[in-house]
Short mmCIF file of C-alpha atoms and ligand atoms in Angstrom, two decimals:
data_model
loop_
_atom_site.label_atom_id
_atom_site.label_comp_id
_atom_site.label_asym_id
_atom_site.label_seq_id
_atom_site.Cartn_x
_atom_site.Cartn_y
_atom_site.Cartn_z
CA MET A 233 23.90 77.84 133.71
CA ILE A 234 26.21 80.10 131.73
CA SER A 235 26.24 83.76 130.85
CA VAL A 236 27.60 84.56 128.16
CA ILE A 237 27.61 88.41 128.00
CA ILE A 238 28.80 90.09 125.01
CA PRO A 239 29.46 94.33 124.80
CA THR A 240 28.95 95.45 121.45
CA TYR A 241 28.81 98.27 119.02
CA ARG A 242 28.27 98.45 115.51
CA GLU A 243 28.33 94.47 115.60
CA ALA A 244 25.11 93.95 113.75
CA GLU A 245 27.28 91.21 111.06
CA ASN A 246 28.28 89.86 113.83
CA VAL A 247 26.29 89.51 116.33
CA ARG A 248 24.45 87.60 113.74
CA ILE A 249 27.22 84.79 113.61
CA ILE A 250 28.29 84.55 117.50
CA VAL A 251 25.49 84.15 119.00
CA PRO A 252 23.85 80.44 117.46
CA ARG A 253 27.87 79.54 117.66
CA VAL A 254 28.39 80.51 121.48
CA PHE A 255 25.10 78.28 121.93
CA HIS A 256 26.22 75.54 119.61
CA VAL A 257 29.82 74.57 121.34
CA LEU A 258 27.53 74.86 125.41
CA GLU A 259 25.29 72.34 123.58
CA GLN A 260 28.43 69.49 122.53
CA ALA A 261 29.67 70.38 125.86
CA GLY A 262 26.88 70.01 127.38
CA MET A 263 26.01 73.74 128.90
CA GLU A 264 23.23 75.41 129.97
CA GLY A 265 23.63 78.94 129.02
CA GLU A 266 21.57 83.08 128.29
CA VAL A 267 23.47 85.11 126.25
CA ILE A 268 23.60 89.18 126.94
CA VAL A 269 23.77 91.43 124.27
CA VAL A 270 24.97 94.99 125.96
CA ASP A 271 24.74 97.54 122.83
CA ASP A 272 25.24 101.46 123.30
CA ASP A 273 23.06 102.38 120.77
CA SER A 274 25.15 101.46 117.58
CA PRO A 275 22.92 103.30 114.76
CA ASP A 276 23.39 99.62 112.56
CA GLY A 277 21.14 97.52 113.71
CA THR A 278 22.90 95.65 116.46
CA ALA A 279 20.54 95.46 118.67
CA GLU A 280 17.45 95.05 116.33
CA THR A 281 19.12 91.79 115.41
CA ALA A 282 19.67 90.32 118.19
CA ARG A 283 16.32 91.02 119.55
CA GLU A 284 15.66 88.75 116.66
CA LEU A 285 18.18 85.89 118.08
CA ALA A 286 16.71 86.13 120.53
CA ARG A 287 13.19 84.70 119.28
CA ASP A 288 15.34 81.54 119.21
CA TYR A 289 17.43 81.30 121.50
CA PRO A 290 18.26 82.40 125.63
CA VAL A 291 19.38 86.08 124.31
CA ARG A 292 18.81 88.88 126.10
CA VAL A 293 19.57 92.11 125.05
CA HIS A 294 19.98 95.38 127.32
CA VAL A 295 20.74 98.78 124.92
CA ARG A 296 22.14 101.86 126.37
CA ARG A 297 21.57 105.42 125.36
CA ASP A 298 22.78 107.47 128.37
CA GLU A 299 26.63 106.28 128.34
CA ARG A 300 29.68 103.92 126.10
CA GLY A 301 32.19 102.70 127.31
CA LEU A 302 33.31 98.64 127.33
CA ALA A 303 33.87 97.78 130.14
CA THR A 304 30.83 99.43 132.65
CA ALA A 305 29.25 97.80 129.72
CA VAL A 306 30.33 94.90 130.82
CA MET A 307 29.07 95.44 134.28
CA LYS A 308 26.68 96.15 133.17
CA GLY A 309 26.33 92.60 131.67
CA PHE A 310 27.51 91.17 135.26
CA GLU A 311 24.62 92.83 136.80
CA LEU A 312 22.60 91.46 134.39
CA ALA A 313 23.81 88.74 134.63
CA GLY A 314 21.67 85.19 136.20
CA GLY A 315 24.47 82.48 135.50
CA GLY A 316 26.40 80.84 138.31
CA ILE A 317 29.62 81.43 135.97
CA VAL A 318 29.78 84.72 133.93
CA VAL A 319 31.71 84.76 130.33
CA VAL A 320 33.20 87.65 128.56
CA MET A 321 33.82 87.84 125.15
CA ASP A 322 33.91 90.29 121.77
CA ALA A 323 32.05 90.39 119.58
CA ASP A 324 34.19 90.76 116.59
CA LEU A 325 34.52 86.73 116.39
CA SER A 326 38.72 87.53 117.51
CA HIS A 327 38.23 85.16 120.23
CA PRO A 328 37.19 81.59 118.83
CA GLY A 329 34.31 80.83 120.88
CA GLU A 330 35.10 77.10 121.05
CA LYS A 331 37.66 77.46 124.39
CA ILE A 332 34.84 78.23 126.30
CA PRO A 333 34.41 74.86 127.69
CA GLU A 334 37.80 75.49 128.44
CA MET A 335 37.03 78.43 130.22
CA VAL A 336 34.55 77.19 132.01
CA ARG A 337 36.03 73.60 132.84
CA PRO A 338 38.75 74.99 135.96
CA ILE A 339 35.54 77.17 137.50
CA LEU A 340 33.10 74.31 137.46
CA GLU A 341 36.13 71.80 138.74
CA ASP A 342 36.70 74.51 142.38
CA ARG A 343 40.43 75.64 140.80
CA CYS A 344 40.43 78.59 140.52
CA ASP A 345 37.64 81.83 140.01
CA ILE A 346 39.11 83.18 136.49
CA THR A 347 40.10 82.04 133.93
CA VAL A 348 41.74 84.51 130.48
CA GLY A 349 42.15 83.69 127.26
CA SER A 350 45.62 84.71 127.09
CA ARG A 351 47.41 85.07 123.57
CA TYR A 352 51.22 85.17 125.03
CA VAL A 353 51.30 81.29 126.64
CA SER A 354 52.08 77.53 124.91
CA GLY A 355 49.29 77.02 122.43
CA GLY A 356 47.95 80.85 121.89
CA GLY A 357 49.44 83.25 119.09
CA CYS A 358 47.59 86.28 116.95
CA ASP A 359 46.73 86.04 113.51
CA HIS A 360 48.58 87.82 111.11
CA TRP A 361 48.96 91.00 113.12
CA PRO A 362 50.77 93.83 112.24
CA LEU A 363 53.35 95.30 113.73
CA SER A 364 52.08 98.31 114.82
CA ARG A 365 49.73 96.60 117.00
CA LYS A 366 51.71 93.65 118.35
CA LEU A 367 54.20 95.96 119.82
CA ILE A 368 50.75 97.89 121.18
CA SER A 369 49.50 94.50 123.01
CA ARG A 370 52.76 93.91 124.45
CA SER A 371 53.55 97.20 125.74
CA SER A 372 50.24 97.40 127.23
CA GLY A 373 50.64 93.93 128.86
CA LEU A 374 54.00 94.38 130.24
CA MET A 375 52.86 97.93 131.93
CA ALA A 376 50.72 95.79 134.19
CA ARG A 377 53.16 93.60 134.97
CA GLY A 378 53.25 95.57 138.47
CA VAL A 379 49.04 94.62 139.32
CA ALA A 380 48.33 91.18 138.43
CA LYS A 381 50.62 87.86 137.40
CA LEU A 382 48.98 87.52 133.69
CA SER A 383 50.89 87.25 130.91
CA ASP A 384 48.20 88.99 128.72
CA PRO A 385 47.44 91.19 130.77
CA THR A 386 45.61 92.88 127.86
CA SER A 387 43.03 89.99 127.43
CA GLY A 388 38.77 90.91 126.29
CA PHE A 389 37.81 87.18 126.70
CA MET A 390 37.72 86.38 130.03
CA ALA A 391 35.57 83.17 132.62
CA VAL A 392 34.81 84.49 136.27
CA ARG A 393 32.39 82.65 139.26
CA LYS A 394 29.39 85.54 139.87
CA ALA A 395 29.68 84.86 142.95
CA VAL A 396 33.14 86.76 142.72
CA LEU A 397 31.76 89.43 141.35
CA ASP A 398 29.20 89.87 143.78
CA LYS A 399 31.62 90.52 146.82
CA THR A 400 33.61 93.01 144.33
CA VAL A 401 32.99 96.82 143.88
CA LEU A 402 34.16 97.88 140.44
CA ASP A 403 35.50 101.38 138.92
CA PRO A 404 36.55 101.06 135.23
CA VAL A 405 37.63 103.64 133.35
CA GLY A 406 38.08 102.74 130.01
CA TRP A 407 38.02 98.88 127.45
CA LYS A 408 40.28 96.89 130.67
CA ILE A 409 37.31 95.07 132.45
CA VAL A 410 39.57 91.84 132.94
CA LEU A 411 41.97 93.75 134.84
CA GLU A 412 39.86 95.62 136.88
CA VAL A 413 38.15 91.73 137.40
CA VAL A 414 41.44 90.78 138.05
CA VAL A 415 43.09 93.21 140.25
CA LYS A 416 40.19 94.15 142.41
CA THR A 417 38.33 90.38 144.05
CA GLY A 418 42.59 89.07 144.01
CA ALA A 419 40.91 86.06 142.95
CA ARG A 420 42.45 82.42 141.84
CA VAL A 421 43.27 82.97 138.27
CA GLU A 422 44.10 79.85 135.60
CA GLU A 423 45.33 81.36 131.75
CA VAL A 424 44.17 79.53 128.88
CA PRO A 425 45.80 79.91 125.52
CA ILE A 426 43.60 81.34 122.35
CA VAL A 427 44.77 82.31 119.60
CA PHE A 428 43.69 85.65 118.40
CA ALA A 429 41.67 86.28 115.53
CA ASP A 430 41.48 89.27 112.93
CA ARG A 431 38.17 90.93 112.76
CA GLU A 432 36.21 90.48 109.22
CA LYS A 433 33.66 91.92 109.66
CA GLY A 434 32.99 95.56 110.64
CA GLN A 435 35.24 98.29 112.40
CA SER A 436 37.62 98.55 115.63
CA LYS A 437 37.27 100.31 117.86
CA LEU A 438 40.56 100.55 119.59
CA ASN A 439 42.08 104.03 119.37
CA LEU A 440 43.99 106.79 120.99
CA ARG A 441 41.69 108.44 123.60
CA VAL A 442 41.11 103.95 124.10
CA GLN A 443 45.13 104.17 124.88
CA ALA A 444 44.82 107.34 127.09
CA GLU A 445 41.88 105.66 129.24
CA TYR A 446 44.37 102.65 129.85
CA ILE A 447 47.44 104.46 130.95
CA ALA A 448 45.00 105.99 133.31
CA HIS A 449 43.13 102.92 133.95
CA LEU A 450 46.37 101.49 134.64
CA MET A 451 47.57 104.15 137.33
CA ARG A 452 44.79 103.57 139.56
CA LEU A 453 44.79 99.96 139.88
CA TYR A 454 49.03 100.36 140.80
CA HIS A 455 46.94 102.82 143.35
CA PHE A 456 44.90 100.49 144.36
CA ARG A 457 47.14 97.37 144.35
CA TYR A 458 50.32 99.23 146.95
CA ARG A 459 47.80 101.53 148.85
CA SER A 460 46.45 98.76 150.15
CA LEU A 461 49.73 96.46 150.32
CA PHE A 462 50.48 99.60 152.58
CA GLU A 463 47.92 99.95 155.04
CA GLY A 464 48.06 96.22 156.18
CA ARG A 465 51.53 96.90 156.85
CA GLY A 466 50.29 99.63 158.88
CA ARG A 467 48.54 97.80 160.51
CA GLU A 468 50.32 94.79 161.17
CA GLY A 469 53.32 97.09 162.70
CA ARG A 470 50.61 98.44 165.37
CA PRO A 471 50.94 96.47 168.16
N1 GDP B 546 28.74 98.16 124.93
C1 GDP B 546 29.91 99.00 124.02
N2 GDP B 546 30.92 98.14 123.04
C2 GDP B 546 32.03 98.14 122.93
C3 GDP B 546 32.30 99.08 122.88
N3 GDP B 546 33.58 99.83 122.15
C4 GDP B 546 33.91 98.22 121.73
N4 GDP B 546 32.53 97.55 121.82
C5 GDP B 546 32.70 96.06 121.64
O1 GDP B 546 34.16 95.21 122.49
C6 GDP B 546 34.60 94.71 121.59
C7 GDP B 546 36.08 94.80 121.67
O2 GDP B 546 36.12 95.85 120.49
P1 GDP B 546 37.30 95.95 119.18
O3 GDP B 546 37.22 97.36 118.16
O4 GDP B 546 36.82 94.81 118.82
O5 GDP B 546 38.31 95.79 119.85
P2 GDP B 546 39.55 95.19 119.06
O6 GDP B 546 39.47 93.57 119.45
O7 GDP B 546 40.55 95.89 120.67
O8 GDP B 546 39.71 95.94 117.99
C8 GDP B 546 33.68 94.30 120.43
O9 GDP B 546 32.29 93.25 120.33
C9 GDP B 546 32.87 95.86 120.22
O10 GDP B 546 31.75 96.35 119.62
C10 GDP B 546 31.61 100.51 124.20
O11 GDP B 546 31.47 101.80 123.59
N5 GDP B 546 30.43 99.52 124.17
MG1 MG B 547 37.83 93.41 117.62
#
């Protein structure tokens, strides 16, 4: 089974569209799945809308009242997921749901343990992004090159084998759960080209604080990555 985790904050209009879309794609691909909505107590009725959808589809809704933040919301989803493969995607229809089978198959066929949707491989792209947003995305990606060999490390669209997650301690700050999972698991990764669509409804929550948290998170990941390398060398060097 595939568990599709959708973190939400103020996405009532989008959740109504994305949930049926995900199930349509899974059904077409002959895949069994569930959706897990992790909502941070949105004031716009996102959770209520998701609960209505749960009457018609296998949807579970988890509302967090004492915690906020995208990465920890996804971690909650990991905990609740019942599937052998977990997909993480945004609620705002930016991530192409029709790519889910393409994301899941390499893991099912044991070619890798993680797939990441990438805007920056051949066949990928972004719909009409302003230059400022392109620059932020590109420079954020470049800064992460030292910890992960990903063309699009700030992507939020991924699929991952649940068994790999179960063996790993995750401790992300802020938003970038994909980068956290890739670095901390050290698992085999493949990239899948995606075209990132513009959000039409609701508002982006990406702000300066999120950018600052990203830098803090990256510093921790660099420390994690290179500390473990040094510790490894130290041990090997001993007689
Ligand atoms: N649960 C939860 N979801 C969030 C939070 N912040 C953003 N999201 C969700 O994460 C996804 C990406 O957020 P979005 O604002 O579209 O970011 P952008 O695409 O970078 O502009 C969307 O599904 C949001 O609803 C949060 O604090 N908690
Ligand atoms: Mg978005």
